[in-house]
Short mmCIF file of N, CA and C in Angstrom, two decimals:
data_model
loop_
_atom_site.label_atom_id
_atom_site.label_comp_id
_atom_site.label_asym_id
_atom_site.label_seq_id
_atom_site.Cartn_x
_atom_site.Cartn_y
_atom_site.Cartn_z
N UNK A 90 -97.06 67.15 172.77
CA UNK A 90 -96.10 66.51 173.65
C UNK A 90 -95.44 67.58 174.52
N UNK A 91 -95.49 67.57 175.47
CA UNK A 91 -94.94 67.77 177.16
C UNK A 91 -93.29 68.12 176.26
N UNK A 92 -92.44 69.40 176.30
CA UNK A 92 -91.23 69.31 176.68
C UNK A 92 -90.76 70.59 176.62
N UNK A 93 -88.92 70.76 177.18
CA UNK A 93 -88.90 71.90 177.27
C UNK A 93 -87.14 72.08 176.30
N UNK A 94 -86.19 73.23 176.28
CA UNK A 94 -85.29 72.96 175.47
C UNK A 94 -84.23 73.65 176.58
N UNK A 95 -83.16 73.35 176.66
CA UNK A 95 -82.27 73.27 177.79
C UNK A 95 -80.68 73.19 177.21
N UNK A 96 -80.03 74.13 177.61
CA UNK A 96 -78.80 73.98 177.24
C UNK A 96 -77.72 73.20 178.46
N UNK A 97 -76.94 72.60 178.29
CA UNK A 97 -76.25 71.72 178.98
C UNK A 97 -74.61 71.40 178.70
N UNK A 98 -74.04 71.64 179.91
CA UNK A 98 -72.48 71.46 179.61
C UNK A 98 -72.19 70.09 179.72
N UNK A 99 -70.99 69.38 179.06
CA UNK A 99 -70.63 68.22 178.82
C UNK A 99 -70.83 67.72 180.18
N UNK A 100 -70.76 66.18 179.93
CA UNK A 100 -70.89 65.64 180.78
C UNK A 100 -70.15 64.14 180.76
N UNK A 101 -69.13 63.79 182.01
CA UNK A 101 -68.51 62.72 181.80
C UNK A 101 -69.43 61.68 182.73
N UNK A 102 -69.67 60.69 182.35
CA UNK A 102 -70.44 59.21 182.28
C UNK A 102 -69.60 58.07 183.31
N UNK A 103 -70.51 57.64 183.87
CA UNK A 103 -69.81 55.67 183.98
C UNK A 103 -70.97 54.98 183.87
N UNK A 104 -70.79 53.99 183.48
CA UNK A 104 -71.93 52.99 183.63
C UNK A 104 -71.70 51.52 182.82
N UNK A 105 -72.60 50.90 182.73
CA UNK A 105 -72.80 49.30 181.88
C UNK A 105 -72.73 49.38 180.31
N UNK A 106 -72.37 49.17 179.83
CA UNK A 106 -72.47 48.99 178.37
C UNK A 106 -73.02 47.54 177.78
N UNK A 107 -74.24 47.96 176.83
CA UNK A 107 -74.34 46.43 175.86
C UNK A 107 -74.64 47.18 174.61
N UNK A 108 -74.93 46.40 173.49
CA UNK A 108 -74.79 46.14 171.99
C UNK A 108 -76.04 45.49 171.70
N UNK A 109 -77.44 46.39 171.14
CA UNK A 109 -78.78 46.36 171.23
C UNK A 109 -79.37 46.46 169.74
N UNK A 110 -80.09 45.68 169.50
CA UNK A 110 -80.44 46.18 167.87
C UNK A 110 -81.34 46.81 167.55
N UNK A 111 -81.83 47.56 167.00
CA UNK A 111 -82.87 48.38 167.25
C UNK A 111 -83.93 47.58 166.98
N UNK A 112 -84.03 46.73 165.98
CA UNK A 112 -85.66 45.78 166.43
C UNK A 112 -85.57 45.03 167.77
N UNK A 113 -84.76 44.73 168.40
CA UNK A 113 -84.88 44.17 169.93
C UNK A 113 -85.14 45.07 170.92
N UNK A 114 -84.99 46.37 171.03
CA UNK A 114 -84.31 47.22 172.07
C UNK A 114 -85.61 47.46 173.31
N UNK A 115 -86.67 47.76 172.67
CA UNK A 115 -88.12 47.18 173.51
C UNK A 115 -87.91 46.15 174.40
N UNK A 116 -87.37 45.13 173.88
CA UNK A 116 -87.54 44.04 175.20
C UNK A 116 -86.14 44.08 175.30
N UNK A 117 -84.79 44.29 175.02
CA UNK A 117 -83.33 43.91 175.37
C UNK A 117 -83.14 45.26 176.06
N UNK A 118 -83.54 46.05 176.09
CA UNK A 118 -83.40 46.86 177.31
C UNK A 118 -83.41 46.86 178.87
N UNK A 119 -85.21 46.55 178.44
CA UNK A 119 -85.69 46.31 179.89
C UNK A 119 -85.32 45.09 180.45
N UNK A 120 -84.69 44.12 179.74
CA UNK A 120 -83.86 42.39 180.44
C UNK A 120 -82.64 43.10 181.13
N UNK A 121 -81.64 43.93 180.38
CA UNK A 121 -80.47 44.70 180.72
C UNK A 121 -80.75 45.26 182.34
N UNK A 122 -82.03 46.40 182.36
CA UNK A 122 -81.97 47.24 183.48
C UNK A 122 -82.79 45.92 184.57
N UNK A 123 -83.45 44.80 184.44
CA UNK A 123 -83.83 44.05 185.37
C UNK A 123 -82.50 43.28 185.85
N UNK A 124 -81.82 43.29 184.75
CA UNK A 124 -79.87 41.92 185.52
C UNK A 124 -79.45 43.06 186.38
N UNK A 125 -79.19 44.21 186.12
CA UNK A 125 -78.77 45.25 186.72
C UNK A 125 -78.95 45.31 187.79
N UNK A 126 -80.13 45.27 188.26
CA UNK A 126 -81.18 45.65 189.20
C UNK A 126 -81.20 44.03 190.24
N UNK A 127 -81.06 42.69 189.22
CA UNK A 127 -81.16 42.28 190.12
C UNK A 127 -79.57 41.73 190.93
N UNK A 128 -78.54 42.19 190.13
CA UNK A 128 -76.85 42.13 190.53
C UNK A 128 -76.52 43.23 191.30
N UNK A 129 -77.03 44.42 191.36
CA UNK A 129 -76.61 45.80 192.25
C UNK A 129 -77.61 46.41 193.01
N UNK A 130 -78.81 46.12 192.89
CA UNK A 130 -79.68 47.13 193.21
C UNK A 130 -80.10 46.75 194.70
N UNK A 131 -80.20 45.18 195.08
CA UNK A 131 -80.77 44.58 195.70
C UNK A 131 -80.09 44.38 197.25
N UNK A 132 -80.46 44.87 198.70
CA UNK A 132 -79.80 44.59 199.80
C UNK A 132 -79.17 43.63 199.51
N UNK A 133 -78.41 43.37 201.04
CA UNK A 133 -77.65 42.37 201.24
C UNK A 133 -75.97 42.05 201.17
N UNK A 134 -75.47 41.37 201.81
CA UNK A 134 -74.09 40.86 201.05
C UNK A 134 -73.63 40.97 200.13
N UNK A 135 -72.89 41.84 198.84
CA UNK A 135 -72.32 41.67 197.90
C UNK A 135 -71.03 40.57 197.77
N UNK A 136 -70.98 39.77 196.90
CA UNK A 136 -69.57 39.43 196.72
C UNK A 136 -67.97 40.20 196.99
N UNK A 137 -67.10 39.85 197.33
CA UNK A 137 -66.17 40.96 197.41
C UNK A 137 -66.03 41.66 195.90
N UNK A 138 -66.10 40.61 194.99
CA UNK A 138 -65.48 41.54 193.79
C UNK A 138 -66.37 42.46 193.65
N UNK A 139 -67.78 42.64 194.36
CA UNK A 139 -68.79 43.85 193.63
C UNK A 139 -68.94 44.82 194.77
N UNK A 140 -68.33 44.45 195.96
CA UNK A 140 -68.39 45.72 196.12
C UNK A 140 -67.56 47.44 195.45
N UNK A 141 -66.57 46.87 195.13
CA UNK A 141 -66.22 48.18 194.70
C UNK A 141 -67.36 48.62 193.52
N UNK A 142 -67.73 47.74 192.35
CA UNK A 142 -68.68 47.96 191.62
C UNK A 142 -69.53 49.07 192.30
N UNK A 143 -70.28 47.86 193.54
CA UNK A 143 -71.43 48.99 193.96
C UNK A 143 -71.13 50.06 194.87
N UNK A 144 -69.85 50.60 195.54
CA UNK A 144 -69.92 51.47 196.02
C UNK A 144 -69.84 52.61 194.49
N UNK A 145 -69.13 52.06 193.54
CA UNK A 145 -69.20 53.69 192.49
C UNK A 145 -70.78 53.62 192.16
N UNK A 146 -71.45 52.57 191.88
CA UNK A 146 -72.86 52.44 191.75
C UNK A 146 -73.73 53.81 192.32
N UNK A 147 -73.56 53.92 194.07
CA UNK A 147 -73.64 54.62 194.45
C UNK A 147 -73.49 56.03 194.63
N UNK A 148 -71.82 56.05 194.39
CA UNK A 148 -71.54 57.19 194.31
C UNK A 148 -71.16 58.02 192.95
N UNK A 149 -71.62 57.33 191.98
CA UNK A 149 -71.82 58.28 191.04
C UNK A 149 -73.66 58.20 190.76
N UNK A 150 -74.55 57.38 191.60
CA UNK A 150 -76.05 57.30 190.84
C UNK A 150 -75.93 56.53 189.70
N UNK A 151 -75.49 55.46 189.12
CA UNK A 151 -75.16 54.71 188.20
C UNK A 151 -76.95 54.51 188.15
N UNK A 152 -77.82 54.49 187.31
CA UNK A 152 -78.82 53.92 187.05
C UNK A 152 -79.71 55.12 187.17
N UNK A 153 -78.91 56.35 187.51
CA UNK A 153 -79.89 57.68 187.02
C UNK A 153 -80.17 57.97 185.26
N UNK A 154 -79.10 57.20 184.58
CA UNK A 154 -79.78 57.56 182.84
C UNK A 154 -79.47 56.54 182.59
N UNK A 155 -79.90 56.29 181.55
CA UNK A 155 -80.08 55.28 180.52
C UNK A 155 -79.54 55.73 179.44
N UNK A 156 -78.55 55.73 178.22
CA UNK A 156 -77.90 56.61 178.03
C UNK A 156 -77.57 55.53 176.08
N UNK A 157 -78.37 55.63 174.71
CA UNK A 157 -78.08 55.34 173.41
C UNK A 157 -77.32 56.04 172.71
N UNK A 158 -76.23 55.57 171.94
CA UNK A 158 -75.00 56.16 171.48
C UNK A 158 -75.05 55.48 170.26
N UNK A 159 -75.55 56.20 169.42
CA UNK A 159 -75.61 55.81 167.71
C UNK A 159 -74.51 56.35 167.09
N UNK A 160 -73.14 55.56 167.25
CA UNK A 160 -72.41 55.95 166.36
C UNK A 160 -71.36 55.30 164.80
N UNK A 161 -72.87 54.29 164.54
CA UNK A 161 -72.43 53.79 163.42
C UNK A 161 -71.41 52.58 163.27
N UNK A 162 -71.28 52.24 164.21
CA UNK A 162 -69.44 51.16 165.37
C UNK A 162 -70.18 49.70 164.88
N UNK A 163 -71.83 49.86 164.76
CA UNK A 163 -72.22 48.53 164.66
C UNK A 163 -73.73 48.38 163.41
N UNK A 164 -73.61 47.93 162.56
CA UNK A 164 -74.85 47.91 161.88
C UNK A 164 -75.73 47.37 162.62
N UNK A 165 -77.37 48.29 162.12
CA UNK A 165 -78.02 47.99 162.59
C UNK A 165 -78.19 47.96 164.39
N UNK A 166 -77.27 48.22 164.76
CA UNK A 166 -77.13 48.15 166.20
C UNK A 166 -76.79 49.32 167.07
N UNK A 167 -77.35 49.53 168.16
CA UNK A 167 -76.49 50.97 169.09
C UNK A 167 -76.36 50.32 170.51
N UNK A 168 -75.05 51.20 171.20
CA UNK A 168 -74.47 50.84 172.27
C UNK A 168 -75.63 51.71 173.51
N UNK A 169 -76.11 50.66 174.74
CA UNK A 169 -76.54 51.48 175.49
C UNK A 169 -76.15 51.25 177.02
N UNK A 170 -76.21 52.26 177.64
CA UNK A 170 -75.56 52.54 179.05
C UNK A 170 -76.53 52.68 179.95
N UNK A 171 -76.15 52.08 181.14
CA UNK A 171 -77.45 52.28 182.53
C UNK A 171 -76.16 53.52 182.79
N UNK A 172 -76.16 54.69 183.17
CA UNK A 172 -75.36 55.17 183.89
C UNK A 172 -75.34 56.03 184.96
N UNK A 173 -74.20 56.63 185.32
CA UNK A 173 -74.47 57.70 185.95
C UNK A 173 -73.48 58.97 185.62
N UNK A 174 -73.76 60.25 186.28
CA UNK A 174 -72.35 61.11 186.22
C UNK A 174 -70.88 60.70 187.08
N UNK A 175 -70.07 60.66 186.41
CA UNK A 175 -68.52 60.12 186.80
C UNK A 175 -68.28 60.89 187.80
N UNK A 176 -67.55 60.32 188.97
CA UNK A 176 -67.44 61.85 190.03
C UNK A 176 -65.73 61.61 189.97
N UNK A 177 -64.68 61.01 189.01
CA UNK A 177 -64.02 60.53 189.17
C UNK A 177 -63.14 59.25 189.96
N UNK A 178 -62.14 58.98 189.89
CA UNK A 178 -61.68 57.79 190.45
C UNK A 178 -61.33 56.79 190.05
N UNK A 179 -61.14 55.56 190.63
CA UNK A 179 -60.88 54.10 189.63
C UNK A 179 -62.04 53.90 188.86
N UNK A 180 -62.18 53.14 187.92
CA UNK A 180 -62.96 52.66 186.68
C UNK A 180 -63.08 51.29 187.26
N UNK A 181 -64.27 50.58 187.98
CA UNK A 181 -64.45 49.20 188.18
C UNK A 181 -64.19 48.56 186.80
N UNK A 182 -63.89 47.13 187.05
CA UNK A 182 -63.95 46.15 186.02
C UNK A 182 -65.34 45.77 185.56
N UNK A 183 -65.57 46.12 183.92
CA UNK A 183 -67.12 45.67 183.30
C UNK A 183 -67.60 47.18 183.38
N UNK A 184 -67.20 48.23 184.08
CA UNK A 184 -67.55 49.74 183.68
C UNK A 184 -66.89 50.42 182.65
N UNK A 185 -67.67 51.23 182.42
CA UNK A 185 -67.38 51.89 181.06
C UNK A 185 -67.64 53.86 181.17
N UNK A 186 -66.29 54.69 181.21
CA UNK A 186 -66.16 56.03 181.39
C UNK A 186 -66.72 56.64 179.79
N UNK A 187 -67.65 57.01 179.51
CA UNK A 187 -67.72 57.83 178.05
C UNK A 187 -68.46 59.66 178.48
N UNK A 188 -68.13 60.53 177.47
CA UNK A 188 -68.25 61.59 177.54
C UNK A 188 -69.81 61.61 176.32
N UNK A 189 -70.71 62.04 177.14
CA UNK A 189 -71.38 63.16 176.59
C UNK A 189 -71.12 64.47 176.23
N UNK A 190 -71.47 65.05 175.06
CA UNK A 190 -71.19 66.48 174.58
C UNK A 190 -72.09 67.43 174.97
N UNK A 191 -71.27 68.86 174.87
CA UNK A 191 -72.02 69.81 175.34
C UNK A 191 -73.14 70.16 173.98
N UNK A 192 -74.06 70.74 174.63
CA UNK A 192 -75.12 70.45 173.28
C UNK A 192 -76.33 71.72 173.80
N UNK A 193 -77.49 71.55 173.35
CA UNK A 193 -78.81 71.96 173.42
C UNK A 193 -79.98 70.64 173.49
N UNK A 194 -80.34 70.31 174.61
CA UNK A 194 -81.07 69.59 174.87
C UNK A 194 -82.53 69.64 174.72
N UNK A 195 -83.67 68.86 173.75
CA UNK A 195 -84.63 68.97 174.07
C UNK A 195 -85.24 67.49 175.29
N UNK A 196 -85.98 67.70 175.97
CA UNK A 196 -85.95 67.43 177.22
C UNK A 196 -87.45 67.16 177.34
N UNK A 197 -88.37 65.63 176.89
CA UNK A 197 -89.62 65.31 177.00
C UNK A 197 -90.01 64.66 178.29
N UNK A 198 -91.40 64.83 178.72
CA UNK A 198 -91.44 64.36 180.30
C UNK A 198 -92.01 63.37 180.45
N UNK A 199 -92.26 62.42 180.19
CA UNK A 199 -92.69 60.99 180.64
C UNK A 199 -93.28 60.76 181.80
N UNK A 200 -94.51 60.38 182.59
CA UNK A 200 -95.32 59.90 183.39
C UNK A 200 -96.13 58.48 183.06
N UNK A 201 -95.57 57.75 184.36
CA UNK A 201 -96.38 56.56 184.55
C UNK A 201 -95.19 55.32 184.56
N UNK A 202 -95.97 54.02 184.61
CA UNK A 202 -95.05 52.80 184.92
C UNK A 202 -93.38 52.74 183.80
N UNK A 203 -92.98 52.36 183.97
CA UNK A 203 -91.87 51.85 183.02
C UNK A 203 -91.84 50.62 182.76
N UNK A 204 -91.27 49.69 181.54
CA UNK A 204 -91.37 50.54 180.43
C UNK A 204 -91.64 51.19 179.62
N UNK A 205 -93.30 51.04 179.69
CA UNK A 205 -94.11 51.66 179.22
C UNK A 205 -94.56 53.13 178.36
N UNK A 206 -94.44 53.89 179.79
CA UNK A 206 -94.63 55.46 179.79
C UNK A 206 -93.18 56.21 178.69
N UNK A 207 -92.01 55.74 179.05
CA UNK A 207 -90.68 55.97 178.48
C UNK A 207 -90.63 55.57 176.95
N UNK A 208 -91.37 54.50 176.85
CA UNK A 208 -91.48 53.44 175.53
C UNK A 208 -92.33 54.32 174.40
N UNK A 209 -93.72 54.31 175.43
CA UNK A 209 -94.70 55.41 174.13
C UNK A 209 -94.50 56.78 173.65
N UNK A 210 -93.60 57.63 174.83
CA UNK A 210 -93.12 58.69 173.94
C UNK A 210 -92.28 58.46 173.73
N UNK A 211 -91.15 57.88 173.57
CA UNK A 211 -89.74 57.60 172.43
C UNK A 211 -90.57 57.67 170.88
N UNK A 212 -91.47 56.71 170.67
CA UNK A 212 -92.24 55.84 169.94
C UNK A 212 -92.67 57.58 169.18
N UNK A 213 -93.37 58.26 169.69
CA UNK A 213 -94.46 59.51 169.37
C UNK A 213 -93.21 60.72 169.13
N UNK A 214 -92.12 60.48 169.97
CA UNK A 214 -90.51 61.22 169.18
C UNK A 214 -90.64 60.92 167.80
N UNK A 215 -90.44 59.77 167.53
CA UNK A 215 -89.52 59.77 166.51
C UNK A 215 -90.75 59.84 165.22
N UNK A 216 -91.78 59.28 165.66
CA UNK A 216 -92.53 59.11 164.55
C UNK A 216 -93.53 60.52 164.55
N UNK A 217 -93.68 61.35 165.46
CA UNK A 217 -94.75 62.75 165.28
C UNK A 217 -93.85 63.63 165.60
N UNK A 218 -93.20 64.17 166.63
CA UNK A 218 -92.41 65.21 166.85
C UNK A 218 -91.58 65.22 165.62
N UNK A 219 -90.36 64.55 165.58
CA UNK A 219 -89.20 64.98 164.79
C UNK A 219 -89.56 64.88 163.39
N UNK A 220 -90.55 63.92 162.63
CA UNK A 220 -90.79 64.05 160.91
C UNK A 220 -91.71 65.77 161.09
N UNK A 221 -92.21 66.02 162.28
CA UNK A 221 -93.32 67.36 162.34
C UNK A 221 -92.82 68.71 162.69
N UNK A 222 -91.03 68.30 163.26
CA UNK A 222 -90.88 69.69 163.78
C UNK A 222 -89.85 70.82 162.85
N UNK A 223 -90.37 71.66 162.64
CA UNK A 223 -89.63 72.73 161.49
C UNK A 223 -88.99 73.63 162.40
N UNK A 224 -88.35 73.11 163.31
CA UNK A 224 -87.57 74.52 164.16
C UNK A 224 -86.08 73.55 164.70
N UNK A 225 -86.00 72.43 164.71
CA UNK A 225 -85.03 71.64 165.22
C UNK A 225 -84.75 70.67 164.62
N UNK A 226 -83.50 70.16 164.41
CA UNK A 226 -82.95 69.23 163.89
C UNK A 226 -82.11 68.14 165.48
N UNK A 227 -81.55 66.97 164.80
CA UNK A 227 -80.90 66.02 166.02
C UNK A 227 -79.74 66.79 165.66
N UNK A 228 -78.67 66.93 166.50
CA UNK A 228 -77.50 67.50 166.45
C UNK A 228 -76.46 66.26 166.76
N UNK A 229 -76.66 65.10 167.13
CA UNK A 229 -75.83 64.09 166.81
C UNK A 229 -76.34 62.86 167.47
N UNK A 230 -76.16 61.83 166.90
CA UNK A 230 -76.92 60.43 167.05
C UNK A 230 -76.89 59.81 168.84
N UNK A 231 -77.59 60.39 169.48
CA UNK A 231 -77.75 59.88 171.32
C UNK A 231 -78.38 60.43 171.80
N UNK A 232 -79.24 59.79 172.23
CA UNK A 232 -80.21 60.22 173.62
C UNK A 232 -80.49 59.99 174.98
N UNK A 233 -80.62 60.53 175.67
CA UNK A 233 -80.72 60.04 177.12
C UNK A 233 -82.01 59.83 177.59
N UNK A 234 -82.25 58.53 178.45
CA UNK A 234 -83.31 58.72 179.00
C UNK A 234 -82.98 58.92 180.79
N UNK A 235 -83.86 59.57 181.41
CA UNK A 235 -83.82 60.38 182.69
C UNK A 235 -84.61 59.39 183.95
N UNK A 236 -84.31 58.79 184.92
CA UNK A 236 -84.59 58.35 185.89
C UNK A 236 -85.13 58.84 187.10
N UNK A 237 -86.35 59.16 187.37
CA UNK A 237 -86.38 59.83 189.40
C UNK A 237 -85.97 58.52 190.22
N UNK A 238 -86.13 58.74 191.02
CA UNK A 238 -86.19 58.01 192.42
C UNK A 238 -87.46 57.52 192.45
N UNK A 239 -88.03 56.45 192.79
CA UNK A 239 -88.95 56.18 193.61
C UNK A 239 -89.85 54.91 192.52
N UNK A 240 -91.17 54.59 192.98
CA UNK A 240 -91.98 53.20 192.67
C UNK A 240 -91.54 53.18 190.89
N UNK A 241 -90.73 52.79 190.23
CA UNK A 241 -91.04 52.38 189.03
C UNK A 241 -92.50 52.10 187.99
N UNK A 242 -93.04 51.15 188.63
CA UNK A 242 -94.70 50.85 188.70
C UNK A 242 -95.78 51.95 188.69
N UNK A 243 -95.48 52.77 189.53
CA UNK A 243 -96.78 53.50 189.77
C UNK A 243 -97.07 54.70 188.69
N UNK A 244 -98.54 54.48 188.73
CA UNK A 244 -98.69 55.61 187.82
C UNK A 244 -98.34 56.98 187.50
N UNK A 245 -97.86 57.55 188.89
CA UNK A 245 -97.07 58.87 188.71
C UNK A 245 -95.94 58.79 188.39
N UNK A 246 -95.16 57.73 188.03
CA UNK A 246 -93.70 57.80 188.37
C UNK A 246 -93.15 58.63 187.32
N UNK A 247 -91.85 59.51 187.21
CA UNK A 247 -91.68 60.45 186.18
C UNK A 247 -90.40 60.11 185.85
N UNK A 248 -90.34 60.16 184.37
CA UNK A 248 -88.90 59.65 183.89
C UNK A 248 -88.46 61.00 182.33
N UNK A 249 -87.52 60.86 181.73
CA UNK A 249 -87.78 61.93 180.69
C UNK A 249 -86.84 61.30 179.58
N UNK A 250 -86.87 61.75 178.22
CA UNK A 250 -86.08 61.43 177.47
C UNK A 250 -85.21 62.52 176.84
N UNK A 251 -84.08 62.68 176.44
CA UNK A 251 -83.93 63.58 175.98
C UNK A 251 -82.31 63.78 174.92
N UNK A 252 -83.36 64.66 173.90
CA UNK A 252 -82.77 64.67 172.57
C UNK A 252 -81.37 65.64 172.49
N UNK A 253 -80.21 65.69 171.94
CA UNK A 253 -79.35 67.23 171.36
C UNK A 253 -80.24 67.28 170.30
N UNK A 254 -80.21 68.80 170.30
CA UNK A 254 -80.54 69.80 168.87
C UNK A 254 -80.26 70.67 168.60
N UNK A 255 -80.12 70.73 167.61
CA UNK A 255 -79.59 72.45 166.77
C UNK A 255 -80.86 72.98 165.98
N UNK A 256 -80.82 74.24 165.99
CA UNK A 256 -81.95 74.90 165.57
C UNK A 256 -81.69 74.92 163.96
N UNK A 257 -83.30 74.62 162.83
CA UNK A 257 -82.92 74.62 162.03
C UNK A 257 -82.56 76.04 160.89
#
């Protein structure tokens, strides 16, 4: 597996929040980032109440990560975020400000359609990398997944996931 290890200073967040179970999260994900997509993403007229929504949309990149926060708040369940980096300011209504920690990032590269490409190495994380790797441990329950720009669909498209770790 494709990756590299990266150190990274904290990072403050905005974005969507829902409450995902981990046997759903395969398909309650990708329903999440399609409402998203089809309430903000899409030309046209916004309602008044969304524009402010979508101008922070904008101006923070809201839908550059995808962002799982396992912190135990829900059995069986973890909180996940479409987000972006906070550039400060008001907090729209239905947004949600949370802090990522400063950490050591490992950082896998994903190629091809979504959900797919993102889906099969999460999948090859958890079940070959991390039971296989004797040099790293998770350093606390969240991961990010990484967004480019451009065709979702197409076979090049590049997305990444990525783990904290502490060396073991």
């Amino acid at each position: 597996m494709e990756f590299t290890v990266e150190k990274r200073e904290a990072m403050k967040m905005i974005g969507f929040e829902r409450v995902v179970s981990y046997g759903d999260s395969y398909q309650e994900i990708p329903k999440f980032w399609q409402e998203f997509c089809r309430q903000y993403c899409g030309e046209g007229t916004a309602p008044e109440k969304d524009k402010e929504i979508r101008q922070t949309i904008a101006e923070c990149m809201v839908g550059e990560y995808g962002v799982c926060v396992e912190d135990g708040q829900e059995k069986d369940q973890f909180r996940y975020y479409i987000a972006g980096a906070y550039q400060g300011g008001n907090v729209p209504e239905g947004m949600t400000v949370f802090q990522i920690p400063a950490s050591q990032w490992v950082k896998f590269r994903c190629v091809g359609p979504m959900p797919e490409a993102l889906q099969t190495v999460n999948t090859r994380i958890f079940k070959e990398w991390l039971p296989g790797n004797q040099e790293y441990e998770i350093a606390f329950h969240m991961n990010i997944e990484w967004y480019s720009q451009g065709d979702t669909q197409s076979e090049n498209y590049e997305s990444g996931i990525w783990l904290p770790v502490k060396r073991l």
